[in-house]
mmCIF file of C-alpha atoms and ligand atoms in Angstrom:
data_model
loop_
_atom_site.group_PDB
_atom_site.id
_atom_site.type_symbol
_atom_site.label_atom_id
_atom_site.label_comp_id
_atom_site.label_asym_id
_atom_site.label_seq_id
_atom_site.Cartn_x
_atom_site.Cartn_y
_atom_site.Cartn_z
ATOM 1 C CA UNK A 1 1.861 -32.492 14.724
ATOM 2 C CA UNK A 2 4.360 -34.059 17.352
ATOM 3 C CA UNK A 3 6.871 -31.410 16.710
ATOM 4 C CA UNK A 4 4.544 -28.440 16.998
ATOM 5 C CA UNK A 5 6.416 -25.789 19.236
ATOM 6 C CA UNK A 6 5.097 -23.033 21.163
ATOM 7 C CA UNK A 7 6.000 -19.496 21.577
ATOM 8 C CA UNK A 8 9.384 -19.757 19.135
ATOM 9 C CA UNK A 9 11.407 -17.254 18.449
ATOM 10 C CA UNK A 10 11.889 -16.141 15.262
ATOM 11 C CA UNK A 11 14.626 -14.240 14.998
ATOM 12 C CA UNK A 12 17.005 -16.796 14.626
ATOM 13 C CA UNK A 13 15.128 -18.114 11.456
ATOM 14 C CA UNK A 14 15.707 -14.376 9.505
ATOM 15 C CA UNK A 15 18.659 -13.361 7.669
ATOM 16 C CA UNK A 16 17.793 -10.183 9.490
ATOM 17 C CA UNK A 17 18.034 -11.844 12.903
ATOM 18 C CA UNK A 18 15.209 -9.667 13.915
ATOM 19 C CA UNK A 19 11.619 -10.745 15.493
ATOM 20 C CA UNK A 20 9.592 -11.735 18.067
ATOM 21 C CA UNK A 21 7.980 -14.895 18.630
ATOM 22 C CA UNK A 22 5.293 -17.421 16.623
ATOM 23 C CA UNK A 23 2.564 -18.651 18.914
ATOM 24 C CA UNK A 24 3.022 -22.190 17.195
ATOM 25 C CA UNK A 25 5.940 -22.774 14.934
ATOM 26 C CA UNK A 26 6.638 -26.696 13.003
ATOM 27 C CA UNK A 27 9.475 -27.799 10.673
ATOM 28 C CA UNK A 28 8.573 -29.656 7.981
ATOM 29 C CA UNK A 29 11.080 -31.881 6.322
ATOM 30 C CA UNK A 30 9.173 -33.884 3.347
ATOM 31 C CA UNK A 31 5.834 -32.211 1.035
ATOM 32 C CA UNK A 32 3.783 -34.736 2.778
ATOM 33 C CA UNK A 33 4.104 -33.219 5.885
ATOM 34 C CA UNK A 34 4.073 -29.546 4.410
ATOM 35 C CA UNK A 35 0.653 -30.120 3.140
ATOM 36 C CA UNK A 36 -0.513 -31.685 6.305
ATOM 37 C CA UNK A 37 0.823 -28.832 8.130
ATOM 38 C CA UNK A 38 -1.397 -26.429 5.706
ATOM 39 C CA UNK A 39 -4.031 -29.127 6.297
ATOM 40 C CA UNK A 40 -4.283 -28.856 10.112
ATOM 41 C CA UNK A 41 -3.999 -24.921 10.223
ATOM 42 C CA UNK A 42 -7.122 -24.769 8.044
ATOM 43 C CA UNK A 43 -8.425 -27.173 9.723
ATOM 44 C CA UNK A 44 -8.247 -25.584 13.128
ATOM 45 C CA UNK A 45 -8.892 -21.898 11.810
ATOM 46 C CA UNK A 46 -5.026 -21.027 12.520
ATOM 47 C CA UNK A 47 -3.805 -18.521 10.149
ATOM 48 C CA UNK A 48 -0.216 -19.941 9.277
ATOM 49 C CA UNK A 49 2.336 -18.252 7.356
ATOM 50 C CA UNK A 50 5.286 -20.458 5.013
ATOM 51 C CA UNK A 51 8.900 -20.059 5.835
ATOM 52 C CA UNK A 52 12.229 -20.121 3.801
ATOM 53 C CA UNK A 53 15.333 -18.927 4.753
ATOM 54 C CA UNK A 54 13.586 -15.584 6.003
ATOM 55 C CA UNK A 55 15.861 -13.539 3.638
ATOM 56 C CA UNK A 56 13.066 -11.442 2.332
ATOM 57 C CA UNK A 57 10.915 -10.418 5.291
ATOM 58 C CA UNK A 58 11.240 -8.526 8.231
ATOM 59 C CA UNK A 59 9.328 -10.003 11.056
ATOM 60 C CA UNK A 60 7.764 -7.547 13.549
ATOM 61 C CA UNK A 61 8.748 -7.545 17.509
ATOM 62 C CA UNK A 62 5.478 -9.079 18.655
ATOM 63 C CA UNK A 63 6.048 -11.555 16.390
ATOM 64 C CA UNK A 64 3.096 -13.743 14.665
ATOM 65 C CA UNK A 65 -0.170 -14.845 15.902
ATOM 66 C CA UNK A 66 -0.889 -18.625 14.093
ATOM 67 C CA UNK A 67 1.503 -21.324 12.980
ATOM 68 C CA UNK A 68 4.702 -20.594 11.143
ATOM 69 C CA UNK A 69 5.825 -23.909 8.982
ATOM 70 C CA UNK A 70 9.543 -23.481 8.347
ATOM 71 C CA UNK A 71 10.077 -25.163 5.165
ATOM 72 C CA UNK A 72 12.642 -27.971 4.977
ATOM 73 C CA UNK A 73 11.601 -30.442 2.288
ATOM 74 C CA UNK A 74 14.529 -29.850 0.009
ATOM 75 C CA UNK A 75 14.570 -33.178 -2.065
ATOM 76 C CA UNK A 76 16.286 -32.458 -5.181
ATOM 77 C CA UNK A 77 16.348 -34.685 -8.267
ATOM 78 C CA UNK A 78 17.799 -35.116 -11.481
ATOM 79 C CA UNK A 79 16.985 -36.667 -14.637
ATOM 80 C CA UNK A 80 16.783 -36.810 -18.542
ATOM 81 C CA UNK A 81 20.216 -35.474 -18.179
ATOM 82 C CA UNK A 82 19.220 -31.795 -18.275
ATOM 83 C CA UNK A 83 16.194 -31.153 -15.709
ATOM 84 C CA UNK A 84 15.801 -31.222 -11.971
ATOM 85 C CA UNK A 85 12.765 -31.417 -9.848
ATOM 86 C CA UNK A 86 13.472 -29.379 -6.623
ATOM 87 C CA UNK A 87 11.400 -29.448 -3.786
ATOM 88 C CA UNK A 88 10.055 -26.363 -2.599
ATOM 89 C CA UNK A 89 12.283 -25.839 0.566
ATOM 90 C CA UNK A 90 15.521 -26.392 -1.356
ATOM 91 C CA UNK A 91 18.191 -23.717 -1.352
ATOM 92 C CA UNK A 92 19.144 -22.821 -4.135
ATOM 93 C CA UNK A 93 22.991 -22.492 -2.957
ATOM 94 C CA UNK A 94 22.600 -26.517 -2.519
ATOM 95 C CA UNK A 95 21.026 -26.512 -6.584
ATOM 96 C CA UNK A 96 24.094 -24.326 -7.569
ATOM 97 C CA UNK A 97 26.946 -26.908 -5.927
ATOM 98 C CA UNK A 98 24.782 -30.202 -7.746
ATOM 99 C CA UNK A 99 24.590 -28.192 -10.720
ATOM 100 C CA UNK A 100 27.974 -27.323 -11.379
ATOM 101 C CA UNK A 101 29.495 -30.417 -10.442
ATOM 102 C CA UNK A 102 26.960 -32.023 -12.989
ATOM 103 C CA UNK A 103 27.891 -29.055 -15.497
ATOM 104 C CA UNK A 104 23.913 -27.686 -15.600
ATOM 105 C CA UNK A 105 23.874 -24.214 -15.894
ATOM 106 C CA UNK A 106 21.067 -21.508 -15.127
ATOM 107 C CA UNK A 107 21.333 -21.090 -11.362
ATOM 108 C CA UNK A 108 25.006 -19.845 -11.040
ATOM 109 C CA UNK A 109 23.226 -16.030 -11.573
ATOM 110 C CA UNK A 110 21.876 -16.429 -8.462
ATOM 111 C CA UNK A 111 24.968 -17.563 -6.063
ATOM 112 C CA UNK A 112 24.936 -15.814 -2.969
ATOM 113 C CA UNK A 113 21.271 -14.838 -2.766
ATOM 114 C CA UNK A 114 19.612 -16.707 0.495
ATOM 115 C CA UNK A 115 16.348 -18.437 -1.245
ATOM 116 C CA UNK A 116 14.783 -21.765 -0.944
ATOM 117 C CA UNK A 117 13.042 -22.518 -4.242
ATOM 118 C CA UNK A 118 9.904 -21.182 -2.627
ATOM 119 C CA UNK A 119 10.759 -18.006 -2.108
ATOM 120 C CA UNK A 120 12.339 -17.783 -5.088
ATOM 121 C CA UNK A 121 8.949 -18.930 -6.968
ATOM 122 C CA UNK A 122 7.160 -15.686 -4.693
ATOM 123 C CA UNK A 123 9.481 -13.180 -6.042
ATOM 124 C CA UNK A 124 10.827 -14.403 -9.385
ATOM 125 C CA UNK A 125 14.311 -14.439 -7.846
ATOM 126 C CA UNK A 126 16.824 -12.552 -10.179
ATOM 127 C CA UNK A 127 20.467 -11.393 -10.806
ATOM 128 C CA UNK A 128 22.106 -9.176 -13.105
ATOM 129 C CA UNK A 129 23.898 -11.034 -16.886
ATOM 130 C CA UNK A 130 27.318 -11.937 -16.819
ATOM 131 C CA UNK A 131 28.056 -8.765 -19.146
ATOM 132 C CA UNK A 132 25.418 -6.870 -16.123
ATOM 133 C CA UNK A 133 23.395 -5.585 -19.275
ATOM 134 C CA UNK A 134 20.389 -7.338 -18.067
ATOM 135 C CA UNK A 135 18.842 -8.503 -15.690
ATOM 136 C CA UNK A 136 18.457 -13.105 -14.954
ATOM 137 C CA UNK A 137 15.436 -14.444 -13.738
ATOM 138 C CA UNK A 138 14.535 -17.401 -12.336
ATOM 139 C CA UNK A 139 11.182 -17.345 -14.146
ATOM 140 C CA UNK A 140 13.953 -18.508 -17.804
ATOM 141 C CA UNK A 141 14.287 -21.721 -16.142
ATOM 142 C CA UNK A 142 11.150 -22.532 -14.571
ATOM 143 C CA UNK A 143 9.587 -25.706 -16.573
ATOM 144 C CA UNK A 144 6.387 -26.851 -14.511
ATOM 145 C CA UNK A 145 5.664 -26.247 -10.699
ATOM 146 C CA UNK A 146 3.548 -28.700 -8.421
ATOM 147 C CA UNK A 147 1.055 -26.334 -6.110
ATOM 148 C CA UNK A 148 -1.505 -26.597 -3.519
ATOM 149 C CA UNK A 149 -4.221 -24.259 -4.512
ATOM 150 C CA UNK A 150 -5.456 -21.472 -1.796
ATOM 151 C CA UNK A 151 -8.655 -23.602 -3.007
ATOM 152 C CA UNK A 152 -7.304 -26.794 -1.400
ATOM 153 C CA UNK A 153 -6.458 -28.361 -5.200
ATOM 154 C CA UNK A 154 -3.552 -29.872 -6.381
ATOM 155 C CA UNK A 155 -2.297 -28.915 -9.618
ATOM 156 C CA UNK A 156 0.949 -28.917 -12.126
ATOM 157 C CA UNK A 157 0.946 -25.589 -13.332
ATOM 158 C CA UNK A 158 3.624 -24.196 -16.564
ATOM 159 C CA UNK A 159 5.721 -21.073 -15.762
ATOM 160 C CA UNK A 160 3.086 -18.902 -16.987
ATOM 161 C CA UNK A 161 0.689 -19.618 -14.459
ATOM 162 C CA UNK A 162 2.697 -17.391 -11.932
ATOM 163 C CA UNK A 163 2.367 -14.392 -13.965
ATOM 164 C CA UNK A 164 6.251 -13.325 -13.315
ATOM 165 C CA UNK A 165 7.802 -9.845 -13.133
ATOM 166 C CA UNK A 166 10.291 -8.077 -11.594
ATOM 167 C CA UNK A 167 10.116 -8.749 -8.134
ATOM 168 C CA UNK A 168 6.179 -10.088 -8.839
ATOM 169 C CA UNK A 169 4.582 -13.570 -9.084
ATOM 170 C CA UNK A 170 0.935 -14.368 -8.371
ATOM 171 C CA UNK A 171 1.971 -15.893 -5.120
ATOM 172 C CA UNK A 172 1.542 -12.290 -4.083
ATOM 173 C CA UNK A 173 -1.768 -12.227 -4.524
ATOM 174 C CA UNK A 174 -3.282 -15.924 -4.578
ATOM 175 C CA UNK A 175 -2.082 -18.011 -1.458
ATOM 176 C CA UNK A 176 -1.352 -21.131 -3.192
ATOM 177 C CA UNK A 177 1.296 -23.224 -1.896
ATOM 178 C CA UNK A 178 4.877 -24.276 -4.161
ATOM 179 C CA UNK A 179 5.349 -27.695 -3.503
ATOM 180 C CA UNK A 180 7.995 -28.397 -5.854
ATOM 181 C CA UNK A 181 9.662 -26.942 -9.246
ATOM 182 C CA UNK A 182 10.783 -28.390 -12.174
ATOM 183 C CA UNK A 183 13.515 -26.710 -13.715
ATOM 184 C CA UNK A 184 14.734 -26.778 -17.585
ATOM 185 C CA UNK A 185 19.028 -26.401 -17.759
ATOM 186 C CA UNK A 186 21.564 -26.025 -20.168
ATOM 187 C CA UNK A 187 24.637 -28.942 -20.721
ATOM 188 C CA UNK A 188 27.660 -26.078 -20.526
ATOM 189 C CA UNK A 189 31.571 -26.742 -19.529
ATOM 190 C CA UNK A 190 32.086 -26.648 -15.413
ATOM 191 C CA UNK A 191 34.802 -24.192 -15.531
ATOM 192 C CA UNK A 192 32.474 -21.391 -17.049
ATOM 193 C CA UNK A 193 29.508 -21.789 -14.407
ATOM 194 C CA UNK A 194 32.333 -21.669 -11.278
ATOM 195 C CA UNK A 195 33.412 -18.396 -13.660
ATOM 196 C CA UNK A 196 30.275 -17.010 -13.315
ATOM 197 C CA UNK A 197 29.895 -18.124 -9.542
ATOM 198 C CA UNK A 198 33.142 -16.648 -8.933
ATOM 199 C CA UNK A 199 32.261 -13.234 -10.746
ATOM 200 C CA UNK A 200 28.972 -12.955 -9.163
ATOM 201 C CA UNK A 201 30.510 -13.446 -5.472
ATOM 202 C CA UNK A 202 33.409 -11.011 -6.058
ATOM 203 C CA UNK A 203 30.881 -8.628 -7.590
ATOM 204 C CA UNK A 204 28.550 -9.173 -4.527
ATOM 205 C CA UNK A 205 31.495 -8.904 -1.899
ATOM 206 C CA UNK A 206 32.311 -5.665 -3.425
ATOM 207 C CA UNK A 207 28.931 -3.947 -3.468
ATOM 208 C CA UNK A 208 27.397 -5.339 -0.791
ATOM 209 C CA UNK A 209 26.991 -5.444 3.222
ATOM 210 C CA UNK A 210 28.021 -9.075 4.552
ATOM 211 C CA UNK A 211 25.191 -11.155 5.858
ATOM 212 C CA UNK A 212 27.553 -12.597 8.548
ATOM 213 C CA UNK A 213 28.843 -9.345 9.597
ATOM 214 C CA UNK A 214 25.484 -7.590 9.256
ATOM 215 C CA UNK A 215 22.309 -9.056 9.052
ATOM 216 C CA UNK A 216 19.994 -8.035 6.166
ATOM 217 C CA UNK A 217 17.160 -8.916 3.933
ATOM 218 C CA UNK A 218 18.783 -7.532 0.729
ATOM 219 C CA UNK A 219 17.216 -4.687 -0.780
ATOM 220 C CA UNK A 220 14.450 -3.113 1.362
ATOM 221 C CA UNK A 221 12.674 -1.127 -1.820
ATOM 222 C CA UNK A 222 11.587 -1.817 -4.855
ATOM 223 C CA UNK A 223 14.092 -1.061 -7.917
ATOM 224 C CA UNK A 224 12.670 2.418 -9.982
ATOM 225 C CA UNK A 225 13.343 1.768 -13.230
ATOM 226 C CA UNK A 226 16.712 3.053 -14.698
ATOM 227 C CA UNK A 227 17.634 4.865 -11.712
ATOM 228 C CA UNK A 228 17.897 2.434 -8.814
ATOM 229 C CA UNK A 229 17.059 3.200 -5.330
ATOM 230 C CA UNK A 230 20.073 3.046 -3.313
ATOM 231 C CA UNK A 231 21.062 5.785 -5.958
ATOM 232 C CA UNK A 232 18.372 8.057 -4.740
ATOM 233 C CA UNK A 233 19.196 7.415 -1.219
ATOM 234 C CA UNK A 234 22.911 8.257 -1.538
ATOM 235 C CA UNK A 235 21.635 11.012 -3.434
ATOM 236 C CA UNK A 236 19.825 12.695 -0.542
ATOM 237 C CA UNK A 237 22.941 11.911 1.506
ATOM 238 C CA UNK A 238 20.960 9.092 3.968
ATOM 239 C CA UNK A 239 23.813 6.327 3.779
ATOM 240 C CA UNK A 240 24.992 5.987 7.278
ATOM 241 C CA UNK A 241 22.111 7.065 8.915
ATOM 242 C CA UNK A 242 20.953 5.470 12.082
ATOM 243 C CA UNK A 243 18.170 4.395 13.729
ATOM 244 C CA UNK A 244 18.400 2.359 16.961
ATOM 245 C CA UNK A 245 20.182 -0.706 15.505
ATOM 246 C CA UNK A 246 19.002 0.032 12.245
ATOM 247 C CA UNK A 247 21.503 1.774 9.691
ATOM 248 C CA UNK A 248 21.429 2.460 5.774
ATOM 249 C CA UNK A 249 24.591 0.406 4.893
ATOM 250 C CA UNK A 250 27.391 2.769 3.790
ATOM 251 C CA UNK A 251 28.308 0.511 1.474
ATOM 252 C CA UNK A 252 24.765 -0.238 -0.338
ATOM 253 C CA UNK A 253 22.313 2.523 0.216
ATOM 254 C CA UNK A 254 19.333 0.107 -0.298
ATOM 255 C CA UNK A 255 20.180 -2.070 2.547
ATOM 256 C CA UNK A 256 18.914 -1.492 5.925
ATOM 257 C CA UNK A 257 21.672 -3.734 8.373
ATOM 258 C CA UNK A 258 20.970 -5.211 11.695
ATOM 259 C CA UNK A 259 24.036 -3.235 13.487
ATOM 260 C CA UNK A 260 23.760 -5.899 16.091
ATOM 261 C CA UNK A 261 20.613 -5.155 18.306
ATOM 262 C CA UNK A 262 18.148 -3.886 15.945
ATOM 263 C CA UNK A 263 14.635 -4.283 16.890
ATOM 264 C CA UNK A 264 11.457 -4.218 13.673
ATOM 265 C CA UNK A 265 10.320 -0.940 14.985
ATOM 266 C CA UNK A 266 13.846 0.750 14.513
ATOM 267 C CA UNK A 267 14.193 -0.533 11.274
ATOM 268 C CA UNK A 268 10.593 0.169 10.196
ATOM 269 C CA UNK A 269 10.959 4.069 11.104
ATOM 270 C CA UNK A 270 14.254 3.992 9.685
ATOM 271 C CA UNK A 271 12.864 2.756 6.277
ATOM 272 C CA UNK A 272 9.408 5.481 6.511
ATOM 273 C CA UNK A 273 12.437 8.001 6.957
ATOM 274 C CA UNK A 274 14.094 7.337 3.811
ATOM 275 C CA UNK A 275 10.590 6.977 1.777
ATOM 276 C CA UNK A 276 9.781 10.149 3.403
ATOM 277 C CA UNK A 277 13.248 12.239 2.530
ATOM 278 C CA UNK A 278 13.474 10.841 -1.271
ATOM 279 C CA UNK A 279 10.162 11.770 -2.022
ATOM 280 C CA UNK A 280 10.641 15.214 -0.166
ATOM 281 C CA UNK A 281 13.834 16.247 -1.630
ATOM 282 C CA UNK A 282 13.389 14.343 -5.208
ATOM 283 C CA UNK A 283 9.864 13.317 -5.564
ATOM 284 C CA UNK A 284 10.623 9.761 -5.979
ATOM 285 C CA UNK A 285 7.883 7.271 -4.333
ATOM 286 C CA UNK A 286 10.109 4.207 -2.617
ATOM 287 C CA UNK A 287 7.973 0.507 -2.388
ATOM 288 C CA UNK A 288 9.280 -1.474 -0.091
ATOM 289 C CA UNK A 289 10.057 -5.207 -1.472
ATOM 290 C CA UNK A 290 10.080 -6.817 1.748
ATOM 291 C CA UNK A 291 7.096 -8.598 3.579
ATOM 292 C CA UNK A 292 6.449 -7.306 7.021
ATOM 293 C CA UNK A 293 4.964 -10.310 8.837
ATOM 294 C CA UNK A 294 3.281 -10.584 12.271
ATOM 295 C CA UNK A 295 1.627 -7.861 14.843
ATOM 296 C CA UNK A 296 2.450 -4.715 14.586
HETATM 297 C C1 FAD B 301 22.059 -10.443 1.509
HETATM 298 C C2 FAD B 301 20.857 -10.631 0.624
HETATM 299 C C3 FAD B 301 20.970 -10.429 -0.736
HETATM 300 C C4 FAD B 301 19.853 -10.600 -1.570
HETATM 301 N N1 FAD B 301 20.004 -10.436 -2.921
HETATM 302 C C5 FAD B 301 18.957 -10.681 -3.736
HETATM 303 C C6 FAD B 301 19.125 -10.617 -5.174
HETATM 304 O O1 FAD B 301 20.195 -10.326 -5.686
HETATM 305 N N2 FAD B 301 18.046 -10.900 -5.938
HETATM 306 C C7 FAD B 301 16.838 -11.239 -5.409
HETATM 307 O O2 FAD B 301 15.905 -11.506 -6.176
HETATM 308 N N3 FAD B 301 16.650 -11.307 -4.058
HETATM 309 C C8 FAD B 301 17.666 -11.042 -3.211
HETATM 310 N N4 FAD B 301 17.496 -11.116 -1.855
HETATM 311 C C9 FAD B 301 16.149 -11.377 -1.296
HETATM 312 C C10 FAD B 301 15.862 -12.856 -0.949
HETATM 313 O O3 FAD B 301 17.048 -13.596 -0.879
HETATM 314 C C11 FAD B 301 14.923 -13.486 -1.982
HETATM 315 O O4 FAD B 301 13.715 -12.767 -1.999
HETATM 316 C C12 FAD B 301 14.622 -14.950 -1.698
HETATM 317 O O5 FAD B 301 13.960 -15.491 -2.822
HETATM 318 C C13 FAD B 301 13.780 -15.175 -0.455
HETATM 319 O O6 FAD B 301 13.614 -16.582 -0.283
HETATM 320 P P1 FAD B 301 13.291 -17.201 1.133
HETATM 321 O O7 FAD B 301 13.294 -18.670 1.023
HETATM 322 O O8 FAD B 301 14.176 -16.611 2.169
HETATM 323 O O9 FAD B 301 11.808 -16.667 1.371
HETATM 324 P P2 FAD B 301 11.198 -16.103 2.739
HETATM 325 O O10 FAD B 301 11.828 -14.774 3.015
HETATM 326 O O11 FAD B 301 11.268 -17.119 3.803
HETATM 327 O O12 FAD B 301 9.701 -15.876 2.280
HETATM 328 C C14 FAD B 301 9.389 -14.878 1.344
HETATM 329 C C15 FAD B 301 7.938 -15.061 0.875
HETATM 330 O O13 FAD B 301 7.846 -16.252 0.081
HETATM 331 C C16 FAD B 301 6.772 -17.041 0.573
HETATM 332 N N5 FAD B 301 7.073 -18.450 0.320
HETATM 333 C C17 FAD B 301 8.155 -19.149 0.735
HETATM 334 N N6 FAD B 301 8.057 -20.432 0.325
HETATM 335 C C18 FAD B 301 6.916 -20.542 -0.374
HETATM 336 C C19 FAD B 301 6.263 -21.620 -1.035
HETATM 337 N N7 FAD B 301 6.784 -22.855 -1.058
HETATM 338 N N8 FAD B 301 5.084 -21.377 -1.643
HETATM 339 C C20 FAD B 301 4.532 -20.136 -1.609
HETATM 340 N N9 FAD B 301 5.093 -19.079 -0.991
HETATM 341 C C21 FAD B 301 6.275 -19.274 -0.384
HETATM 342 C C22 FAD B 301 6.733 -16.730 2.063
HETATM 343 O O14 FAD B 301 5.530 -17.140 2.652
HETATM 344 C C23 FAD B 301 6.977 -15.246 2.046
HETATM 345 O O15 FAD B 301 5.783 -14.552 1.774
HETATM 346 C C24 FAD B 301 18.602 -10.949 -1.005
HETATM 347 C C25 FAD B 301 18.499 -11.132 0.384
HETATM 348 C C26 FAD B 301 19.614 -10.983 1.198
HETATM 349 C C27 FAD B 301 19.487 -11.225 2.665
#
C-alpha cells in the first residue's frame, strides 16, 4: 500500500479528539482499494479495524495495535429519479445537501449527526419524527447493500440481512464489510426537507453540547426505554461532574465532552462513575453505545 503510514495519531480522526496512535494507518479513497486494504491485512495476519468519521468510538490512549483504514470512498450516485447508491465512506451531511437540492427526502432526520454511510449501516443511524413522537431510522430507507463477507464473499444483501434495531445491526456481531448502500427516497417539495433540516439543527443546537466547542461522540449509553439516560443522570445530580478533561455536559447529561485535554482513561472512569451511581442510587443498569477501540 504506498500510502501505508506508521505510528498515526488518531486523535485527530475522532469527533472526540481523543487517542493514541495506530501502528499502521491507510486512507482509502475508492472500494477497490478498501477491499485491497482488507485484503492485505488478512493477508499479513494484521488485525485492522474500519474508520468513519470516528463519531461513535472512543479510542484508547495506547491507541491500536494493526492497521486502521480510514474510509474515504464516498462516490455517490443517482438514478431512476428516486434512488441513490452511496458508497460506504460517504457522509451523510454530503447525501443530505444532493438530496435536497434534488428534492429526495429521507435523510434530512439525520442532519447534524457525524456518520459516513458505514457507520450508519453498524448502528442503524436514527433521529427523532418531525412531530418527535417517534423515533427515524436509517434502516426505512435502506434498499440493498453491497458487502464483503467476514468469509471473504461478496454479496448484495436486502435491508433485512442486517437484522436492525435500535442502536443494533449484525455488523456488531459478524465482521463483514459495507461497501456501498442503495437507498430507496421519496419525490417531496425542497422547502419542506430544508424545514425539517432547519428544525432538526435548531432542535439539536438547543439540546445539545457543540462538537466544535466540545468534542464528543454523542450519547455515551444506551437509551432505556421510556426513560432516557441523560434523565437518570441528571436525576442523580452527575451533570457537571468532572473527571480530568472529561465532564458530563451540563447541557445533555448523556454526553461525556472533551473539555479540551481529555485523555480515554479520564473519560472511561468518568463513564464507570456514572454506571456505578445510577445503578446505586436508582437501580438502573447504563450500556454504553460507544466502541472502545485499541489497548487498554
Ligand atoms: C455530536 C454527535 C451527535 C450524535 N447524534 C447521533 C444521533 O442523533 N443518532 C445516532 O444514531 N447517532 C448519533 N451519534 C453517533 C454517531 O454519529 C453515529 O453512530 C454514526 O453513525 C457513526 O458513524 P461513523 O462513520 O463516525 O462511524 P465510526 O465511529 O467511524 O465507526 C463506528 C463503527 O462502525 C464500523 N464501520 C464503519 N464503517 C463501516 C463499514 N463500511 N462496514 C462495516 N462497519 C463499519 C466501525 O468499524 C466501527 O465499529 C452522534 C455523534 C456525535 C459526535
Amino acid at each position: 500500500m504506498p500510502n501505508l503510514e506508521r505510528n498515526k495519531p488518531l486523535a485527530p480522526f475522532t469527533t472526540y479528539k481523543i487517542g493514541g496512535p495506530a501502528d499502521l494507518f491507510v486512507e482509502v479513497y475508492t472500494i477497490d482499494e478498501l477491499i485491497h486494504a482488507i485484503s492485505e491485512a488478512h493477508c499479513n495476519g494484521i488485525p485492522f479495524f474500519l474508520l468513519g468519521c470516528g463519531a461513535n468510538i472512543l479510542v484508547t490512549d495506547k491507541g491500536f495495535r494493526g492497521l486502521v483504514i480510514r474510509n474515504l470512498a464516498n462516490k455517490i450516485t443517482f438514478f431512476n429519479g428516486d434512488s441513490v447508491l452511496a458508497e460506504s465512506g460517504a457522509v451523510v451531511a454530503d447525501l443530505i445537501e444532493k438530496c435536497c437540492d434534488r428534492g429526495l427526502s429521507g435523510f434530512e432526520h439525520f442532519v447534524g449527526i457525524p456518520s459516513t454511510v458505514g457507520g450508519a449501516m453498524w448502528q442503524n443511524l436514527h433521529f427523532l419524527s418531525p412531530d418527535r413522537q417517534q423515533t427515524v431510522f436509517v434502516e426505512e430507507i435502506v434498499q440493498t447493500s453491497r458487502i464483503l463477507t467476514e468469509e471473504g464473499q461478496f454479496c448484495t444483501v436486502g435491508a433485512e440481512y442486517f437484522q436492525f434495531d435500535y442502536d443494533k445491526s449484525i455488523l456488531q456481531k459478524r465482521k463483514d464489510i459495507v461497501l456501498d448502500v442503495t437507498f430507496q427516497l421519496s419525490p417531496k417539495q425542497k422547502e419542506e426537507i430544508r424545514a425539517v433540516v432547519d428544525a432538526n439543527m435548531a432542535w439539536r443546537n438547543a439540546r445539545q453540547p457543540q462538537l466544535a466547542e466540545y468534542p464528543s461522540c454523542g450519547s455515551v449509553f444506551k437509551k432505556i426505554k421510556d426513560i432516557g439516560a441523560g434523565r437518570l443522570i441528571e436525576q442523580v445530580g452527575l451533570k457537571g461532574l468532572r473527571i480530568g478533561g472529561a465532564e458530563v455536559s451540563g447541557k445533555h447529561a448523556n454526553f461525556i465532552v472533551n473539555t479540551g485535554n481529555a485523555t480515554a482513561a479520564d473519560v472511561l472512569q468518568l463513564i464507570q462513575y456514572v454506571q456505578e451511581e445510577v445503578k446505586l442510587k436508582l437501580g438502573y443498569t447504563l450500556e454504553t453505545e460507544i466502541t472502545v477501540v485499541g489497548e487498554l
